[in-house]
Coordinates of C-alpha atoms in Angstrom, one line a residue:
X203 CA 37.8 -54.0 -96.1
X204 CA 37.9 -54.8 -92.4
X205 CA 37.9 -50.8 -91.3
X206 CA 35.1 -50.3 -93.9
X207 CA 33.2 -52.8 -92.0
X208 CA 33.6 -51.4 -88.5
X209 CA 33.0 -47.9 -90.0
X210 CA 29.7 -48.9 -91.2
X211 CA 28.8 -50.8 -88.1
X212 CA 29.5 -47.7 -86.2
X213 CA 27.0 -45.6 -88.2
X214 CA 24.4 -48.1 -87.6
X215 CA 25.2 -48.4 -83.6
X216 CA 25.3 -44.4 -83.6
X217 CA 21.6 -44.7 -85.6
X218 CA 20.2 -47.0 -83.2
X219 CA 21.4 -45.6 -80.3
X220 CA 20.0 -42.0 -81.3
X221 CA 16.8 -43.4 -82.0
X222 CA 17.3 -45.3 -78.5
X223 CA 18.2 -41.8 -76.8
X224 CA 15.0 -40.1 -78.5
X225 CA 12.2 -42.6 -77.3
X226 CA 14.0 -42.2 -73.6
X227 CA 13.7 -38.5 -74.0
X228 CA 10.3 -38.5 -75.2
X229 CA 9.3 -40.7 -72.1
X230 CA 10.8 -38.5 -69.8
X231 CA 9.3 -35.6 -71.1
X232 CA 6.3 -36.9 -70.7
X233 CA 4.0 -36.5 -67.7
X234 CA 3.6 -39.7 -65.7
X235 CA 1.1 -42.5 -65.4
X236 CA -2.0 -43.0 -63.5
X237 CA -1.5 -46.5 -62.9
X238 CA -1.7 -48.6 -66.0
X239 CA -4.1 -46.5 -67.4
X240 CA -1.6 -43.9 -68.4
X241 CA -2.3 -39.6 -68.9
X242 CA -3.5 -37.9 -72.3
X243 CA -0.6 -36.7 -73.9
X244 CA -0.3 -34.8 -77.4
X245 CA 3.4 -33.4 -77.0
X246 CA 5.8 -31.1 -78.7
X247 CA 7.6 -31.5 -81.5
X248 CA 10.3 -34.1 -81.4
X249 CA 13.5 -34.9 -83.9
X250 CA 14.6 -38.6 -84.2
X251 CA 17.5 -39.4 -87.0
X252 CA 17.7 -35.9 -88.5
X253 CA 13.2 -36.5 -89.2
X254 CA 11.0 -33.9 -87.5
X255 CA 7.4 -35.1 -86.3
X256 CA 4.9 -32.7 -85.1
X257 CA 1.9 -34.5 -82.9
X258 CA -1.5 -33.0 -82.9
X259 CA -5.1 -33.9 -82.2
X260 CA -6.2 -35.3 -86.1
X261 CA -9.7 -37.0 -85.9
X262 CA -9.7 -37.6 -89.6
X263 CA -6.6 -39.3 -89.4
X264 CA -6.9 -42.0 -92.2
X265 CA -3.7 -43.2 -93.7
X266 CA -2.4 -46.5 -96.0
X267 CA 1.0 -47.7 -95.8
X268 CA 3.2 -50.6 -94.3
X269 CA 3.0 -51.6 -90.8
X270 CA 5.8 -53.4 -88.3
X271 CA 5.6 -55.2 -85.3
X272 CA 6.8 -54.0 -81.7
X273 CA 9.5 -55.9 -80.5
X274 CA 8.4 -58.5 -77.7
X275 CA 10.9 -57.8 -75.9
X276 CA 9.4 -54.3 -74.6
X277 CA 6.8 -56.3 -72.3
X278 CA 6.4 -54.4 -69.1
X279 CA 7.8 -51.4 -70.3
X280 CA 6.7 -47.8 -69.7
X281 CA 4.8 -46.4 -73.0
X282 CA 5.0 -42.7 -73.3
X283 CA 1.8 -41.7 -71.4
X284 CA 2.8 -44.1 -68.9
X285 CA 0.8 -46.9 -69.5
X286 CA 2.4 -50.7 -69.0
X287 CA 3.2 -52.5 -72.5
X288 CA 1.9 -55.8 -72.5
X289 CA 2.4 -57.7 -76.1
X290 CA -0.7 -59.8 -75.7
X291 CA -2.7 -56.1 -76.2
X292 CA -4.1 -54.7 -78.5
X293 CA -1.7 -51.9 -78.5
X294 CA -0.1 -49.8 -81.3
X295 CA 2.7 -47.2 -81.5
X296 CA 2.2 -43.9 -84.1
X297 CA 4.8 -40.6 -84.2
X298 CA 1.9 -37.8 -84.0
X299 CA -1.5 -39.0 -82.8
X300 CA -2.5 -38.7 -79.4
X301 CA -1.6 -40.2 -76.7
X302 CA -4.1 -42.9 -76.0
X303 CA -6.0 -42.9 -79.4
X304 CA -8.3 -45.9 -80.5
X305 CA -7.7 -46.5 -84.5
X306 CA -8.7 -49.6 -87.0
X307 CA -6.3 -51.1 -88.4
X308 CA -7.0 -52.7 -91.6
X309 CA -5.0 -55.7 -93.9
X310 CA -5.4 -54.4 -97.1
X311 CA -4.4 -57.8 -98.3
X312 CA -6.7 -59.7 -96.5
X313 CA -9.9 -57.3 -95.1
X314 CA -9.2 -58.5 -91.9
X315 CA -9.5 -55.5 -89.6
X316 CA -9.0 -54.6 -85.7
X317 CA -9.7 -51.9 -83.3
X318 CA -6.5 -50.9 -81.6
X319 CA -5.0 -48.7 -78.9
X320 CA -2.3 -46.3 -79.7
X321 CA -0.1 -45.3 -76.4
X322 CA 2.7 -45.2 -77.8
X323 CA 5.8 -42.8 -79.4
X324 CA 7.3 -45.0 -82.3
X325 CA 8.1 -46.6 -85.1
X326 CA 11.0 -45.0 -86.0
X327 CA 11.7 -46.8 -88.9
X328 CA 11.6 -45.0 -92.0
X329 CA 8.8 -46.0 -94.7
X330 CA 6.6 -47.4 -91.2
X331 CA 3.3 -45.7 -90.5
X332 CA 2.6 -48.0 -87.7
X333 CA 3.9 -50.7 -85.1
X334 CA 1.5 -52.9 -83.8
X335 CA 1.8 -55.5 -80.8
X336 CA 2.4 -59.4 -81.2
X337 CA -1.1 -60.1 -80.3
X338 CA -2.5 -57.4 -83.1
X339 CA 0.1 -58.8 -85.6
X340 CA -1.3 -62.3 -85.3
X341 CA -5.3 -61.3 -85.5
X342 CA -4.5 -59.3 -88.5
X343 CA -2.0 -62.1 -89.7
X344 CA 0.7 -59.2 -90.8
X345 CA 3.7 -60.0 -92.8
X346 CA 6.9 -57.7 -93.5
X347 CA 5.2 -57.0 -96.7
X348 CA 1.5 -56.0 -95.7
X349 CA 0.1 -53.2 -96.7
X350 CA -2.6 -51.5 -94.2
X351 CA -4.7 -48.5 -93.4
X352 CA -5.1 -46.7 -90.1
X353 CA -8.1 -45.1 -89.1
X354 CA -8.6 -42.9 -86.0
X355 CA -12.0 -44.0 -84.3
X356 CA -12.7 -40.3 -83.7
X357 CA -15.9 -40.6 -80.7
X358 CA -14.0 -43.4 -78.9
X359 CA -10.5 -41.1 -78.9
X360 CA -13.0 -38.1 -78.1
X361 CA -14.5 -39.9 -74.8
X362 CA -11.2 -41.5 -74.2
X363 CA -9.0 -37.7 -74.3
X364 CA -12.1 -36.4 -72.2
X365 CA -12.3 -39.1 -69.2
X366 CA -8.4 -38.9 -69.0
X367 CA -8.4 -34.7 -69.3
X368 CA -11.9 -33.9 -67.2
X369 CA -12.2 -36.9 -65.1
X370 CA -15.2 -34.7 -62.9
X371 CA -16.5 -32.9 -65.9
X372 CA -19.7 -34.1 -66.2
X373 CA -22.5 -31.6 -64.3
X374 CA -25.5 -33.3 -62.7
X375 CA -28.5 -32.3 -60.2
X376 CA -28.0 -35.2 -57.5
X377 CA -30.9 -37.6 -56.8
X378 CA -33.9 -37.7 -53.9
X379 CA -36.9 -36.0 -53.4
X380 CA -37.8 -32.6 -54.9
X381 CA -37.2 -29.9 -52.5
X382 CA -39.3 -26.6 -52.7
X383 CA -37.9 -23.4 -53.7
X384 CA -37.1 -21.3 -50.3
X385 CA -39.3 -18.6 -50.6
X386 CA -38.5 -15.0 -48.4
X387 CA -40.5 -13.6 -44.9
X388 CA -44.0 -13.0 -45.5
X389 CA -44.8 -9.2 -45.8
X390 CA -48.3 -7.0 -45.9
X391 CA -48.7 -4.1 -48.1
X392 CA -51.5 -1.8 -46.7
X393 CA -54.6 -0.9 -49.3
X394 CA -54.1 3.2 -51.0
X395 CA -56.8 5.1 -48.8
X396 CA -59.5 6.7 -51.1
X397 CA -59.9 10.0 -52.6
X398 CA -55.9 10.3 -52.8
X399 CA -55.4 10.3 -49.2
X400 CA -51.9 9.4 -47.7
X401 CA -51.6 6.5 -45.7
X402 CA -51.2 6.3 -42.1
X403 CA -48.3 4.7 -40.4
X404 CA -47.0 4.7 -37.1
X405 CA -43.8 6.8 -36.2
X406 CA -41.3 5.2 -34.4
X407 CA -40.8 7.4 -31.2
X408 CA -44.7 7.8 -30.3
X409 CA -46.8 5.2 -31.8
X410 CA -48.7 8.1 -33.0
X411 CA -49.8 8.3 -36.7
X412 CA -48.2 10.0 -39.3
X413 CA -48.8 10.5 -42.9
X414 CA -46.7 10.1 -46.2
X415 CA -45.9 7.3 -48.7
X416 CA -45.2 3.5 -47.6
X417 CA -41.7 2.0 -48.1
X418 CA -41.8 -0.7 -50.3
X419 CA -41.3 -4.0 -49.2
X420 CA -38.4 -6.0 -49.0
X421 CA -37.4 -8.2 -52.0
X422 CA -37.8 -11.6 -51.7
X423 CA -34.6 -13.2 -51.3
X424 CA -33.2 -15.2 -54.6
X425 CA -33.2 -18.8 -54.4
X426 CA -29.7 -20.3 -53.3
X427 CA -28.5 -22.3 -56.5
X428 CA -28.7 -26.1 -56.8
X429 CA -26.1 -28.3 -55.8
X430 CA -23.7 -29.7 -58.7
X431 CA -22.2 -32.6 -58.6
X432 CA -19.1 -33.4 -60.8
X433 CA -19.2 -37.2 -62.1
X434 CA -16.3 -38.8 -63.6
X435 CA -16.5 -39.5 -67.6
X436 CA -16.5 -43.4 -68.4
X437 CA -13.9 -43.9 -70.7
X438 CA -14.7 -45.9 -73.6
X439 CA -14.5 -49.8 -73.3
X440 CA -10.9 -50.8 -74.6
X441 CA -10.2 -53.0 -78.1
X442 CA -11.8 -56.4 -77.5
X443 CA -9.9 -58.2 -80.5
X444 CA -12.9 -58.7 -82.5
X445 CA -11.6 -59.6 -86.0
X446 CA -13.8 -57.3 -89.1
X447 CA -13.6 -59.4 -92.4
X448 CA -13.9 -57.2 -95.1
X449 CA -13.0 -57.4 -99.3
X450 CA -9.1 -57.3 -99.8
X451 CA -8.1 -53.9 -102.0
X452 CA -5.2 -54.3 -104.3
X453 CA -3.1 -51.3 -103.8
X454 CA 0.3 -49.9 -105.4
X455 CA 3.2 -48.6 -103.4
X456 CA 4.5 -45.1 -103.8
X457 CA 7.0 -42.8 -102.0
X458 CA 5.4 -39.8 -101.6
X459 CA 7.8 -36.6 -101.2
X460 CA 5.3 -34.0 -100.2
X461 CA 1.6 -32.6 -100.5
X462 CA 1.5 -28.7 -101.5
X463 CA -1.5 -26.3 -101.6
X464 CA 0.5 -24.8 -104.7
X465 CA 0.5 -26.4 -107.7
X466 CA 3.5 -24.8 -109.1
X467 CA 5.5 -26.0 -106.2
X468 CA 4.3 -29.0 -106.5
X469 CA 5.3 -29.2 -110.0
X470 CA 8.7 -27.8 -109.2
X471 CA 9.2 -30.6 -107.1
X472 CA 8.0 -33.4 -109.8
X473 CA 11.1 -31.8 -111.8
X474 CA 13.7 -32.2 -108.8
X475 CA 12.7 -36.0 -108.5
X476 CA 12.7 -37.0 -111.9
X477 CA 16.3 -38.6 -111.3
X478 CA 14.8 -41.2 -109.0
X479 CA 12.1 -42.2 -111.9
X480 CA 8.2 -42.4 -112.8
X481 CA 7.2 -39.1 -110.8
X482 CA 3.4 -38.2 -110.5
X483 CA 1.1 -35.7 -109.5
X484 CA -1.9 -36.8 -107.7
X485 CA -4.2 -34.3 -106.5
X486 CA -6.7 -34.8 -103.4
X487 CA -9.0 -32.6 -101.6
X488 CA -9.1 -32.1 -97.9
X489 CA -11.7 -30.5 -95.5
X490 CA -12.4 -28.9 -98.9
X491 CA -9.0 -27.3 -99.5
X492 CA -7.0 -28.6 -102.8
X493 CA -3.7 -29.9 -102.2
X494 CA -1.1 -32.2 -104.9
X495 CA 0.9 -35.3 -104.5
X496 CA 4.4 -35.6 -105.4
X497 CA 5.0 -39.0 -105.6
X498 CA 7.7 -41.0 -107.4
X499 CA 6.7 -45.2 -108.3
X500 CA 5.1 -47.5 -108.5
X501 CA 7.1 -49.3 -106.9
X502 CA 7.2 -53.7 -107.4
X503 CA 7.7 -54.3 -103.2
X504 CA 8.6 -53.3 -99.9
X505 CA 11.7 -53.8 -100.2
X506 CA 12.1 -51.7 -103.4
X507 CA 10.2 -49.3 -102.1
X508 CA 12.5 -49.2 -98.6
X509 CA 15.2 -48.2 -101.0
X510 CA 14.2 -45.7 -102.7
X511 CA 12.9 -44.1 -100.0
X512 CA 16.5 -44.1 -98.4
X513 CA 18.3 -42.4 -101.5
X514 CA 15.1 -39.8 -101.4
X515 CA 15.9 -38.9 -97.6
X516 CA 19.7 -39.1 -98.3
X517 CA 19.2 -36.4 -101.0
X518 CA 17.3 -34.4 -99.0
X519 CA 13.6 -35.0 -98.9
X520 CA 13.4 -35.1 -95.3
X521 CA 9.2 -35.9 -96.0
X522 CA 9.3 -38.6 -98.0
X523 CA 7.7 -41.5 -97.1
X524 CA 6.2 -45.0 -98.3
X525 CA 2.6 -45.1 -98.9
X526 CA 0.2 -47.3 -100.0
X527 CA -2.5 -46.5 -102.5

């Protein structure tokens, strides 16, 4: 019994200290810091604990699920776009958004609701769509069993990615006084004799006059072009912990295995989870393309829904994951 113990508290050391390993190897990979105000970053794919995530620019990120709290004890640390971590934030970590992101996070059980700054890599526990700060935690009064949604604030991350990517992008005529257009020399054109007569001009060597066409005169010079000044974007103004109180929404928890643009496969996997129990196919549209749902539950709590989502990544589902709907 005692070497089935220390077997088992080996795995979980070896699981902690891989998912340890990962977020230092994400950091590092990572471009540094500009002070505290950290670099955009969207990085590559990454693999922590046998998962796959795949970051990517998503403006109509909007997602329900459960929702943990960063550890306090990661105050000072360096985020992965080198920012500082500083619990009393209003900070959050998320796998695949960018790298700062602003998104609302939203009690489901309450309505309370909060804007929020993602800069960080994380969580990394499975059936977690989100990790929020101490500080966030408290405003939205979370509990190991909340249910929330996360929505990306897409203008704010759109002025935010652009004063952190084109800090001198913005073009502008500088101020003062208008200034004329400079114009080229002043030249005279000689009338056309009449009758068809040529013109007279002088000829160089003699001063005496000769006949023939007029050159014609010389273009005017184009005007140089104006002066550009490059200004720096403003980013937007950070989270300011204002609390939204909206209606609470009663919601049911799920693990969902996949989404599929083909229904048959979709219905080939409802088949392969049957085992687990009720399996459904929920259907949704997005950016007008039809995709289906494989989800096995309702589930009665977290915690019930934390296990089965275990067995379902045991046996192979490597995209299952605990949603909220």
């Amino acid at each position: 019994m005692l070497r089935l113990a220390a077997v088992v508290l080996l795995g979980l050391l070896a699981g902690c200290a891989e998912t340890q390993f990962a977020a230092q190897a994400l950091k590092q990979a990572q471009p540094g810091g500009d002070g505290d105000r950290g670099r955009y970053v969207i990085g590559e794919p990454y693999q922590v604990n046998g998962t796959w995530y795949y970051p990517a620019e998503d403006f109509s990120y909007d997602e329900n699920g459960i929702a943990a709290v960063i550890p306090a004890d990661r105050d000072g640390q360096t985020t992965a776009n080198g920012e500082r971590y500083d619990p009393q934030m209003l900070a959050a970590q998320h796998r695949t958004l960018p790298l700062p992101s602003f998104v609302r996070v939203t009690n489901l059980d309450n309505g309370r609701s909060v804007a929020v700054r993602v800069n960080d890599r994380g969580p990394f526990e499975p059936g977690r769509i989100l990790a929020v700060s101490p500080r966030t935690a408290e405003l939205l009064q979370l509990t190991p069993e909340t249910r929330v949604q996360v929505q990306i604030l897409p203008d704010e991350s759109r002025q935010l990615a652009a004063s952190l990517q084109r800090g001198a992008s913005t073009t502008q005529i500088p101020e003062g006084p208008a200034q004329a257009v400079p114009r080229g020399a002043v030249t005279s054109t000689p009338l056309a004799p009449p009758g068809g007569a040529s013109a007279a001009r002088p000829t160089p060597s003699t001063g005496s006059v000769a006949t023939g066409p007029m050159p014609p005169p010389p273009p005017n010079p184009a005007p140089p072009a104006p002066t550009v000044v490059r200004q720096p974007i403003a980013p937007p103004t950070d989270p300011t912990g204002t609390v939204t109180q909206g209606r609470p929404q009663a919601t049911r928890l799920f693990v969902q295995a996949g989404a599929f643009s083909s229904r048959p496969n979709a219905e080939r996997m409802v088949e392969r989870l049957r085992s687990f129990g009720p399996t459904v196919l929920a259907p949704i549209s997005v950016n007008g393309r039809q995709f289906w749902r494989v989800r096995v539950g309702p589930v009665n709590s977290v915690r019930e829904g934390d296990r089965l989502l275990e067995r379902m990544l045991a046996a192979g589902f490597p995209d299952s994951r605990l949603i909220a709907d």
